[in-house]
CSV table of C-alpha atoms and ligand atoms in Angstrom, one decimal:
chain,number,residue,atom,x,y,z
A,1479,MET,CA,9.9,-82.4,-7.0
A,1480,ARG,CA,12.7,-84.3,-5.2
A,1481,ILE,CA,13.1,-82.9,-1.8
A,1482,GLY,CA,16.0,-83.2,0.7
A,1483,LEU,CA,14.6,-82.5,4.2
A,1484,LEU,CA,16.8,-81.3,7.1
A,1485,GLY,CA,15.0,-81.8,10.4
A,1486,TYR,CA,12.1,-83.9,11.5
A,1487,GLY,CA,10.7,-82.0,14.5
A,1488,VAL,CA,7.4,-80.2,14.7
A,1489,VAL,CA,7.8,-78.4,11.3
A,1490,GLY,CA,10.0,-81.0,9.6
A,1491,LYS,CA,7.5,-83.8,10.2
A,1492,GLY,CA,4.7,-81.5,8.9
A,1493,VAL,CA,6.7,-80.9,5.7
A,1494,TYR,CA,7.3,-84.6,5.3
A,1495,ASP,CA,3.5,-85.3,5.6
A,1496,GLU,CA,2.5,-82.5,3.2
A,1497,ALA,CA,5.3,-83.1,0.7
A,1498,SER,CA,5.1,-86.8,0.4
A,1499,LYS,CA,1.5,-86.6,-0.8
A,1500,SER,CA,2.6,-85.4,-4.3
A,1501,HIS,CA,6.4,-85.1,-4.2
A,1502,GLU,CA,9.3,-87.4,-3.4
A,1503,VAL,CA,11.2,-86.8,-0.1
A,1504,VAL,CA,14.5,-88.4,-1.1
A,1505,LYS,CA,16.5,-88.1,2.2
A,1506,VAL,CA,15.8,-86.8,5.7
A,1507,LEU,CA,18.5,-85.5,8.0
A,1508,ARG,CA,17.8,-86.2,11.7
A,1509,ARG,CA,19.7,-87.2,14.8
A,1510,HIS,CA,18.1,-90.7,15.1
A,1511,LYS,CA,18.6,-92.4,11.8
A,1512,GLU,CA,16.4,-95.4,11.0
A,1513,GLY,CA,15.9,-97.1,7.7
A,1514,GLU,CA,16.9,-95.9,4.2
A,1515,LEU,CA,15.2,-92.6,4.3
A,1516,PHE,CA,17.0,-91.1,7.4
A,1517,THR,CA,20.6,-90.1,7.8
A,1518,ASP,CA,22.6,-88.0,10.3
A,1519,ASP,CA,25.1,-87.0,7.6
A,1520,ILE,CA,24.4,-83.8,5.5
A,1521,ASN,CA,26.6,-85.2,2.7
A,1522,GLU,CA,24.2,-88.1,2.2
A,1523,VAL,CA,21.4,-85.6,1.6
A,1524,LEU,CA,23.5,-83.5,-0.8
A,1525,LYS,CA,24.7,-86.7,-2.7
A,1526,GLU,CA,21.0,-87.3,-3.7
A,1527,LYS,CA,21.2,-84.0,-5.7
A,1528,PRO,CA,17.6,-83.0,-4.7
A,1529,ASP,CA,15.8,-80.2,-6.5
A,1530,VAL,CA,15.5,-78.4,-3.3
A,1531,ILE,CA,16.7,-78.7,0.3
A,1532,VAL,CA,14.2,-77.8,3.0
A,1533,GLU,CA,15.9,-76.7,6.2
A,1534,CYS,CA,13.8,-77.0,9.4
A,1535,LEU,CA,16.6,-77.6,12.0
A,1536,THR,CA,16.6,-76.0,15.4
A,1537,ASN,CA,20.4,-76.1,15.8
A,1538,THR,CA,21.3,-72.7,14.4
A,1539,PRO,CA,25.1,-72.9,13.9
A,1540,VAL,CA,24.8,-76.3,12.1
A,1541,ALA,CA,21.8,-75.1,10.0
A,1542,TYR,CA,23.8,-72.1,8.9
A,1543,GLU,CA,26.6,-74.3,7.6
A,1544,TYR,CA,24.2,-76.7,5.9
A,1545,ILE,CA,22.4,-73.9,4.1
A,1546,LYS,CA,25.7,-72.6,2.8
A,1547,MET,CA,26.8,-76.1,1.7
A,1548,ALA,CA,23.5,-76.6,-0.2
A,1549,LEU,CA,23.8,-73.2,-1.9
A,1550,GLU,CA,27.4,-73.8,-2.8
A,1551,ALA,CA,26.4,-77.1,-4.4
A,1552,GLY,CA,23.9,-75.1,-6.5
A,1553,ILE,CA,20.9,-76.6,-4.7
A,1554,ARG,CA,17.9,-74.4,-4.0
A,1555,VAL,CA,17.2,-73.8,-0.3
A,1556,VAL,CA,13.9,-73.3,1.5
A,1557,SER,CA,14.5,-72.3,5.1
A,1558,SER,CA,12.1,-71.5,8.0
A,1559,ASN,CA,15.0,-70.3,10.1
A,1560,LYS,CA,14.3,-66.6,10.7
A,1561,ALA,CA,17.4,-66.1,13.0
A,1562,ILE,CA,19.8,-67.4,10.4
A,1563,VAL,CA,18.3,-65.8,7.3
A,1564,ALA,CA,17.8,-62.4,9.1
A,1565,SER,CA,21.4,-62.5,10.6
A,1566,HIS,CA,23.1,-63.4,7.3
A,1567,TYR,CA,20.7,-61.9,4.8
A,1568,ASP,CA,23.2,-60.3,2.4
A,1569,GLU,CA,25.6,-63.2,2.5
A,1570,LEU,CA,23.0,-65.9,1.8
A,1571,LEU,CA,21.3,-64.0,-1.0
A,1572,LYS,CA,24.7,-63.3,-2.6
A,1573,LEU,CA,25.8,-66.9,-2.2
A,1574,ALA,CA,22.6,-68.1,-3.8
A,1575,LYS,CA,23.1,-65.7,-6.7
A,1576,ASP,CA,26.7,-66.5,-7.2
A,1577,ASN,CA,25.8,-70.2,-7.5
A,1578,LYS,CA,22.9,-69.5,-9.8
A,1579,THR,CA,20.3,-70.7,-7.4
A,1580,ASN,CA,18.0,-69.2,-4.7
A,1581,ILE,CA,17.0,-69.2,-1.1
A,1582,SER,CA,13.4,-68.7,0.0
A,1583,PHE,CA,12.0,-68.2,3.5
A,1584,GLU,CA,8.3,-67.6,3.5
A,1585,ALA,CA,7.8,-69.8,6.6
A,1586,ALA,CA,10.2,-67.7,8.6
A,1587,VAL,CA,7.6,-64.9,8.9
A,1588,ALA,CA,3.9,-65.1,9.9
A,1589,GLY,CA,3.6,-69.0,9.7
A,1590,GLY,CA,1.2,-70.1,7.1
A,1591,ILE,CA,0.3,-66.7,5.7
A,1592,PRO,CA,1.8,-66.2,2.2
A,1593,TRP,CA,3.1,-62.8,3.5
A,1594,LEU,CA,6.5,-62.5,1.9
A,1595,HIS,CA,5.1,-63.7,-1.4
A,1596,ALA,CA,2.5,-61.0,-1.2
A,1597,LEU,CA,5.2,-58.4,-0.5
A,1598,CYS,CA,7.3,-59.6,-3.5
A,1599,ASP,CA,4.2,-59.6,-5.8
A,1600,LEU,CA,3.1,-56.1,-4.7
A,1601,LYS,CA,6.6,-54.7,-5.5
A,1602,HIS,CA,6.2,-55.5,-9.2
A,1603,ASN,CA,3.7,-52.7,-9.8
A,1604,ASP,CA,3.2,-50.8,-6.5
A,1605,LYS,CA,5.3,-49.1,-3.9
A,1606,ILE,CA,5.3,-50.3,-0.3
A,1607,ASN,CA,5.1,-47.5,2.3
A,1608,SER,CA,5.0,-49.5,5.5
A,1609,LEU,CA,4.2,-52.8,7.1
A,1610,LYS,CA,3.1,-54.0,10.5
A,1611,GLY,CA,1.4,-56.8,12.3
A,1612,ILE,CA,1.0,-59.5,14.8
A,1613,MET,CA,3.9,-61.8,13.8
A,1614,ASN,CA,4.3,-64.1,16.8
A,1615,GLY,CA,1.8,-66.9,17.5
A,1616,THR,CA,3.0,-67.6,21.0
A,1617,THR,CA,2.6,-64.1,22.4
A,1618,ASN,CA,-0.7,-63.6,20.6
A,1619,TYR,CA,-1.9,-66.9,22.1
A,1620,ILE,CA,-0.8,-65.8,25.6
A,1621,LEU,CA,-2.3,-62.3,25.3
A,1622,SER,CA,-5.6,-63.4,23.8
A,1623,LYS,CA,-6.1,-66.0,26.5
A,1624,ILE,CA,-5.2,-63.5,29.2
A,1625,PHE,CA,-7.7,-60.9,27.8
A,1626,ASP,CA,-10.5,-63.3,26.7
A,1627,GLU,CA,-10.4,-65.9,29.5
A,1628,GLU,CA,-8.5,-64.1,32.3
A,1629,LEU,CA,-6.0,-66.9,32.5
A,1630,SER,CA,-2.5,-66.3,34.1
A,1631,TYR,CA,0.5,-65.4,32.0
A,1632,ASP,CA,2.5,-68.5,33.2
A,1633,GLU,CA,-0.4,-70.9,32.5
A,1634,CYS,CA,-0.8,-69.5,28.9
A,1635,LEU,CA,2.9,-69.6,28.2
A,1636,ARG,CA,3.0,-73.3,29.4
A,1637,LYS,CA,0.1,-74.1,27.0
A,1638,ALA,CA,1.8,-72.3,24.1
A,1639,ILE,CA,4.9,-74.4,24.6
A,1640,GLU,CA,2.9,-77.6,24.8
A,1641,LEU,CA,1.1,-76.7,21.5
A,1642,GLY,CA,4.5,-76.4,19.8
A,1643,TYR,CA,4.1,-72.6,19.1
A,1644,ALA,CA,7.0,-71.4,21.2
A,1645,GLU,CA,10.7,-71.4,20.2
A,1646,ALA,CA,13.0,-73.9,21.9
A,1647,ASP,CA,14.0,-70.9,24.1
A,1648,TYR,CA,10.7,-69.1,24.7
A,1649,SER,CA,12.5,-65.9,25.7
A,1650,SER,CA,12.8,-65.2,22.0
A,1651,ASP,CA,9.0,-65.1,21.8
A,1652,VAL,CA,8.2,-63.2,25.0
A,1653,ASP,CA,11.1,-60.7,24.6
A,1654,GLY,CA,10.2,-59.8,21.1
A,1655,ILE,CA,13.3,-61.2,19.5
A,1656,ASP,CA,11.4,-63.6,17.2
A,1657,VAL,CA,9.3,-60.6,15.9
A,1658,LYS,CA,12.6,-58.6,15.5
A,1659,TYR,CA,13.8,-61.3,13.0
A,1660,LYS,CA,10.4,-61.3,11.3
A,1661,THR,CA,10.2,-57.5,11.1
A,1662,CYS,CA,13.8,-57.4,9.7
A,1663,LEU,CA,13.0,-60.0,7.0
A,1664,SER,CA,9.7,-58.3,6.1
A,1665,GLY,CA,11.4,-54.9,5.8
A,1666,ASN,CA,14.2,-56.4,3.7
A,1667,VAL,CA,11.8,-58.0,1.3
A,1668,ALA,CA,9.5,-54.9,1.2
A,1669,PHE,CA,12.2,-52.3,0.7
A,1670,ASN,CA,14.9,-54.3,-1.1
A,1671,ALA,CA,17.2,-53.7,1.9
A,1672,SER,CA,19.4,-55.5,4.3
A,1673,ILE,CA,18.4,-54.0,7.7
A,1674,SER,CA,20.8,-54.6,10.6
A,1675,LEU,CA,19.1,-56.4,13.5
A,1676,ASP,CA,20.9,-53.9,15.7
A,1677,ASP,CA,18.8,-51.2,14.3
A,1678,ILE,CA,15.5,-52.8,15.5
A,1679,PRO,CA,14.7,-52.2,19.1
A,1680,ALA,CA,12.5,-54.9,20.5
A,1681,TYR,CA,10.3,-54.7,23.6
A,1682,GLY,CA,8.3,-57.8,24.6
A,1683,ILE,CA,5.6,-58.8,27.0
A,1684,ARG,CA,7.7,-60.5,29.8
A,1685,TYR,CA,7.1,-57.7,32.2
A,1686,LEU,CA,3.3,-57.4,31.7
A,1687,ASP,CA,2.0,-56.9,35.2
A,1688,ASP,CA,-1.5,-56.9,36.9
A,1689,TYR,CA,-1.6,-53.1,37.1
A,1690,THR,CA,-1.0,-52.8,33.4
A,1691,LEU,CA,-3.7,-55.4,32.7
A,1692,GLU,CA,-6.1,-53.4,34.9
A,1693,TYR,CA,-5.2,-50.2,33.1
A,1694,ALA,CA,-5.9,-51.8,29.7
A,1695,ARG,CA,-9.2,-53.4,30.8
A,1696,ALA,CA,-10.4,-50.2,32.4
A,1697,LYS,CA,-9.8,-48.3,29.1
A,1698,ASP,CA,-11.2,-51.1,26.9
A,1699,TYR,CA,-7.9,-51.9,25.4
A,1700,VAL,CA,-6.4,-55.3,24.6
A,1701,ILE,CA,-2.6,-55.6,24.2
A,1702,LYS,CA,-0.9,-57.0,21.1
A,1703,LEU,CA,2.8,-57.4,20.3
A,1704,LEU,CA,3.5,-55.7,16.9
A,1705,GLY,CA,6.4,-55.4,14.5
A,1706,TYR,CA,6.5,-52.2,12.5
A,1707,CYS,CA,8.7,-51.2,9.5
A,1708,ASP,CA,8.9,-48.3,7.0
A,1709,ASN,CA,11.9,-46.9,5.2
A,1710,ALA,CA,13.1,-45.1,8.3
A,1711,ASN,CA,11.7,-46.9,11.3
A,1712,ALA,CA,11.8,-50.5,12.4
A,1713,PHE,CA,10.8,-51.7,15.9
A,1714,VAL,CA,8.9,-54.3,18.0
A,1715,LEU,CA,6.6,-53.0,20.6
A,1716,PRO,CA,3.4,-54.1,22.5
A,1717,PHE,CA,0.5,-51.8,21.7
A,1718,PHE,CA,-2.7,-51.0,23.5
A,1719,ILE,CA,-5.4,-51.4,20.9
A,1720,LYS,CA,-9.1,-50.5,21.3
A,1721,LYS,CA,-11.3,-53.6,21.6
A,1722,GLY,CA,-13.4,-52.7,18.6
A,1723,SER,CA,-10.5,-52.5,16.1
A,1724,ASN,CA,-10.0,-55.4,13.6
A,1725,ILE,CA,-6.5,-56.3,14.8
A,1726,ALA,CA,-7.7,-56.5,18.4
A,1727,THR,CA,-9.9,-59.5,17.4
A,1728,ILE,CA,-7.0,-61.7,16.2
A,1729,SER,CA,-6.7,-64.4,18.7
A,1730,LEU,CA,-4.8,-67.6,19.7
A,1731,ASN,CA,-1.9,-68.5,17.4
A,1732,TYR,CA,-3.2,-66.3,14.5
A,1733,ASN,CA,-1.1,-63.6,13.0
A,1734,CYS,CA,-2.3,-60.6,11.2
A,1735,THR,CA,0.0,-58.7,8.8
A,1736,ILE,CA,-0.8,-55.4,7.2
A,1737,VAL,CA,1.0,-53.8,4.3
A,1738,ASN,CA,0.4,-50.2,3.2
A,1739,THR,CA,1.1,-49.4,-0.4
A,1740,GLU,CA,0.8,-46.4,-2.6
A,1741,TYR,CA,-2.0,-47.8,-4.8
A,1742,MET,CA,-3.8,-50.1,-2.3
A,1743,ASN,CA,-3.7,-48.3,1.0
A,1744,ASP,CA,-3.9,-51.2,3.6
A,1745,ILE,CA,-4.0,-54.9,2.7
A,1746,THR,CA,-4.5,-57.2,5.7
A,1747,LEU,CA,-3.7,-60.9,5.8
A,1748,ILE,CA,-4.8,-63.1,8.6
A,1749,GLY,CA,-3.8,-66.8,9.3
A,1750,GLN,CA,-2.2,-69.2,11.6
A,1751,GLY,CA,1.3,-67.9,12.6
A,1752,ALA,CA,2.7,-71.0,14.2
A,1753,GLY,CA,2.2,-74.7,14.3
A,1754,ARG,CA,3.1,-77.8,12.3
A,1755,TYR,CA,0.9,-77.7,9.2
A,1756,PRO,CA,0.5,-73.9,8.7
A,1757,THR,CA,4.3,-73.6,8.7
A,1758,ALA,CA,4.8,-76.6,6.5
A,1759,SER,CA,2.3,-75.1,4.1
A,1760,ALA,CA,4.3,-71.9,3.8
A,1761,ILE,CA,7.4,-74.1,3.2
A,1762,MET,CA,5.6,-76.0,0.4
A,1763,LEU,CA,4.7,-72.7,-1.2
A,1764,ASP,CA,8.4,-71.8,-1.4
A,1765,VAL,CA,9.2,-75.3,-2.7
A,1766,LEU,CA,6.8,-74.9,-5.6
A,1767,ARG,CA,7.3,-71.1,-6.1
A,1768,PRO,CA,10.4,-69.5,-4.5
A,1769,LEU,CA,10.3,-65.8,-3.6
A,1770,ASP,CA,11.4,-63.7,-6.5
A,1771,ASN,CA,12.1,-60.0,-6.9
A,1772,LEU,CA,14.6,-59.9,-3.9
A,1773,ALA,CA,17.4,-57.4,-3.7
A,1774,THR,CA,19.6,-55.8,-1.0
A,1775,ASP,CA,20.9,-52.7,-2.6
A,1776,ASN,CA,18.6,-50.1,-0.9
A,1777,ARG,CA,20.6,-48.6,2.0
A,1778,LEU,CA,18.0,-47.5,4.5
A,1779,ASN,CA,18.7,-45.1,7.4
A,1780,ILE,CA,16.6,-46.6,10.3
A,1781,ALA,CA,16.7,-43.6,12.6
A,1782,ASN,CA,13.5,-44.6,14.5
A,1783,ASP,CA,12.4,-40.9,14.6
A,1784,LYS,CA,8.7,-41.9,14.6
A,1785,GLU,CA,7.0,-40.1,17.5
A,1786,MET,CA,4.4,-41.5,19.8
A,1787,VAL,CA,3.1,-41.5,23.4
A,1788,PHE,CA,4.4,-44.5,25.5
A,1789,TYR,CA,3.0,-46.2,28.6
A,1790,LEU,CA,5.8,-47.3,31.0
A,1791,SER,CA,4.7,-49.6,33.8
A,1792,SER,CA,7.0,-47.7,36.2
A,1793,GLY,CA,8.1,-44.1,36.0
A,1794,LYS,CA,10.8,-44.6,38.5
A,1795,GLY,CA,14.0,-42.9,37.4
A,1796,VAL,CA,12.4,-41.4,34.3
A,1797,ASP,CA,13.3,-37.7,33.8
A,1798,GLN,CA,10.2,-35.5,34.5
A,1799,LYS,CA,10.7,-33.7,31.2
A,1800,TYR,CA,9.5,-36.8,29.3
A,1801,ILE,CA,6.4,-37.5,31.5
A,1802,ALA,CA,3.0,-36.3,30.5
A,1803,LYS,CA,0.8,-38.1,33.0
A,1804,LEU,CA,1.2,-40.1,36.2
A,1805,ILE,CA,-1.0,-43.2,36.8
A,1806,PRO,CA,-1.8,-44.2,40.5
A,1807,SER,CA,-0.2,-47.6,40.1
A,1808,GLY,CA,3.2,-45.9,39.5
A,1809,ALA,CA,3.0,-46.2,35.7
A,1810,VAL,CA,3.3,-43.1,33.5
A,1811,LEU,CA,2.4,-41.9,30.1
A,1812,THR,CA,5.2,-40.1,28.3
A,1813,LYS,CA,5.0,-37.0,26.1
A,1814,LYS,CA,5.2,-37.7,22.4
A,1815,LEU,CA,8.8,-39.1,22.0
A,1816,PRO,CA,10.7,-40.7,19.1
A,1817,VAL,CA,11.0,-44.5,19.3
A,1818,HIS,CA,14.8,-44.3,19.5
A,1819,LYS,CA,14.4,-42.4,22.9
A,1820,LEU,CA,13.1,-45.5,24.5
A,1821,LYS,CA,16.6,-47.0,24.9
A,1822,ASP,CA,17.5,-44.1,27.2
A,1823,ILE,CA,14.4,-44.2,29.4
A,1824,VAL,CA,13.2,-47.8,29.6
A,1825,LYS,CA,14.9,-49.7,32.4
A,1826,ASP,CA,15.1,-53.5,32.6
A,1827,GLY,CA,12.0,-55.0,34.2
A,1828,ILE,CA,9.6,-52.4,32.9
A,1829,PHE,CA,6.7,-53.1,30.5
A,1830,VAL,CA,6.5,-50.5,27.7
A,1831,GLY,CA,3.7,-50.1,25.2
A,1832,GLY,CA,2.5,-47.8,22.5
A,1833,PHE,CA,-1.0,-46.8,21.5
A,1834,TYR,CA,-2.5,-48.1,18.2
A,1835,ASP,CA,-4.5,-45.7,16.0
B,410,LIG,N1,7.6,-69.1,18.0
B,410,LIG,C1,7.0,-68.7,16.8
B,410,LIG,C2,5.7,-68.0,17.0
B,410,LIG,C3,6.9,-69.8,15.8
B,410,LIG,O1,5.2,-68.2,18.1
B,410,LIG,O2,5.2,-67.3,16.2
B,410,LIG,C4,6.6,-69.4,14.4
B,410,LIG,O3,7.5,-68.5,13.9
């Protein structure tokens, strides 16, 4: 396979190392060009007419243009860029189809786990009911270190950045935006849809405080940030999970994705969700076998009517009619409410969590 590589950062270098073992990397786009292999001009890469362009750039606006240029030239694209693919899903799939080529994005969700391939494969003979999981390595690393080793949030965040797990702007990790993109892409693939990112509320772990940690520990919970999607609900939310449950044991940069289907009930996949070689490995899977069975024609109504009890780290300003229980720290447990109600009752600076069953 002749590969044109865009980007030579954490993931790009990983792809180069993995790909060059049995394929030919014909050109690499990077800012600092040196020698024949490297260029800072996208046209130099396209001119090589590679079989596939692998996009691992961090500069989003430029990457979006380059992906389109490659597809318009009829060249297959593999991208790990969840923000771009989730934000322009319809457009990019159509552009690929119009140019008789394809775009594949396994590495955009759940790092090295062949998750989107599994969803595509399952759809051939089964029906997907719902999906959920730990889809962010950075926050899982932080949360598991906090619970297992009692380290501080700031210390764990710093370490996750050092290890190359976090996004260039780590807000995307800790505020649940990264998982929003991944939930959107997983839902699109599972339900042949093109879910709007605006329909997916995302609550992260930025406001996790000591009182909430105390509450969780006293009740034998850990906290995990989960993405969830079915054909009427899509959201990102931290969950209190009983220590004994399987998903509670997933630690460090590992992700855990669970798909529920008509014939199989739950299928669980566990693997590294971030880092150079796990991500490069998902990219190489796309290079060798692109995602198939993708469509966008199913118009879902994501009303987020799913009801559950929520923990809010402060009940200040929350209407009494929504509150079921006061906790001495000032936190509250709500009555069973639909997820969409959260936008009316969760004020900025408050940690919100659901309860996993
Ligand atoms: N920042 C992301 C994570 C990288 O921590 O999961 C992989 O998508």
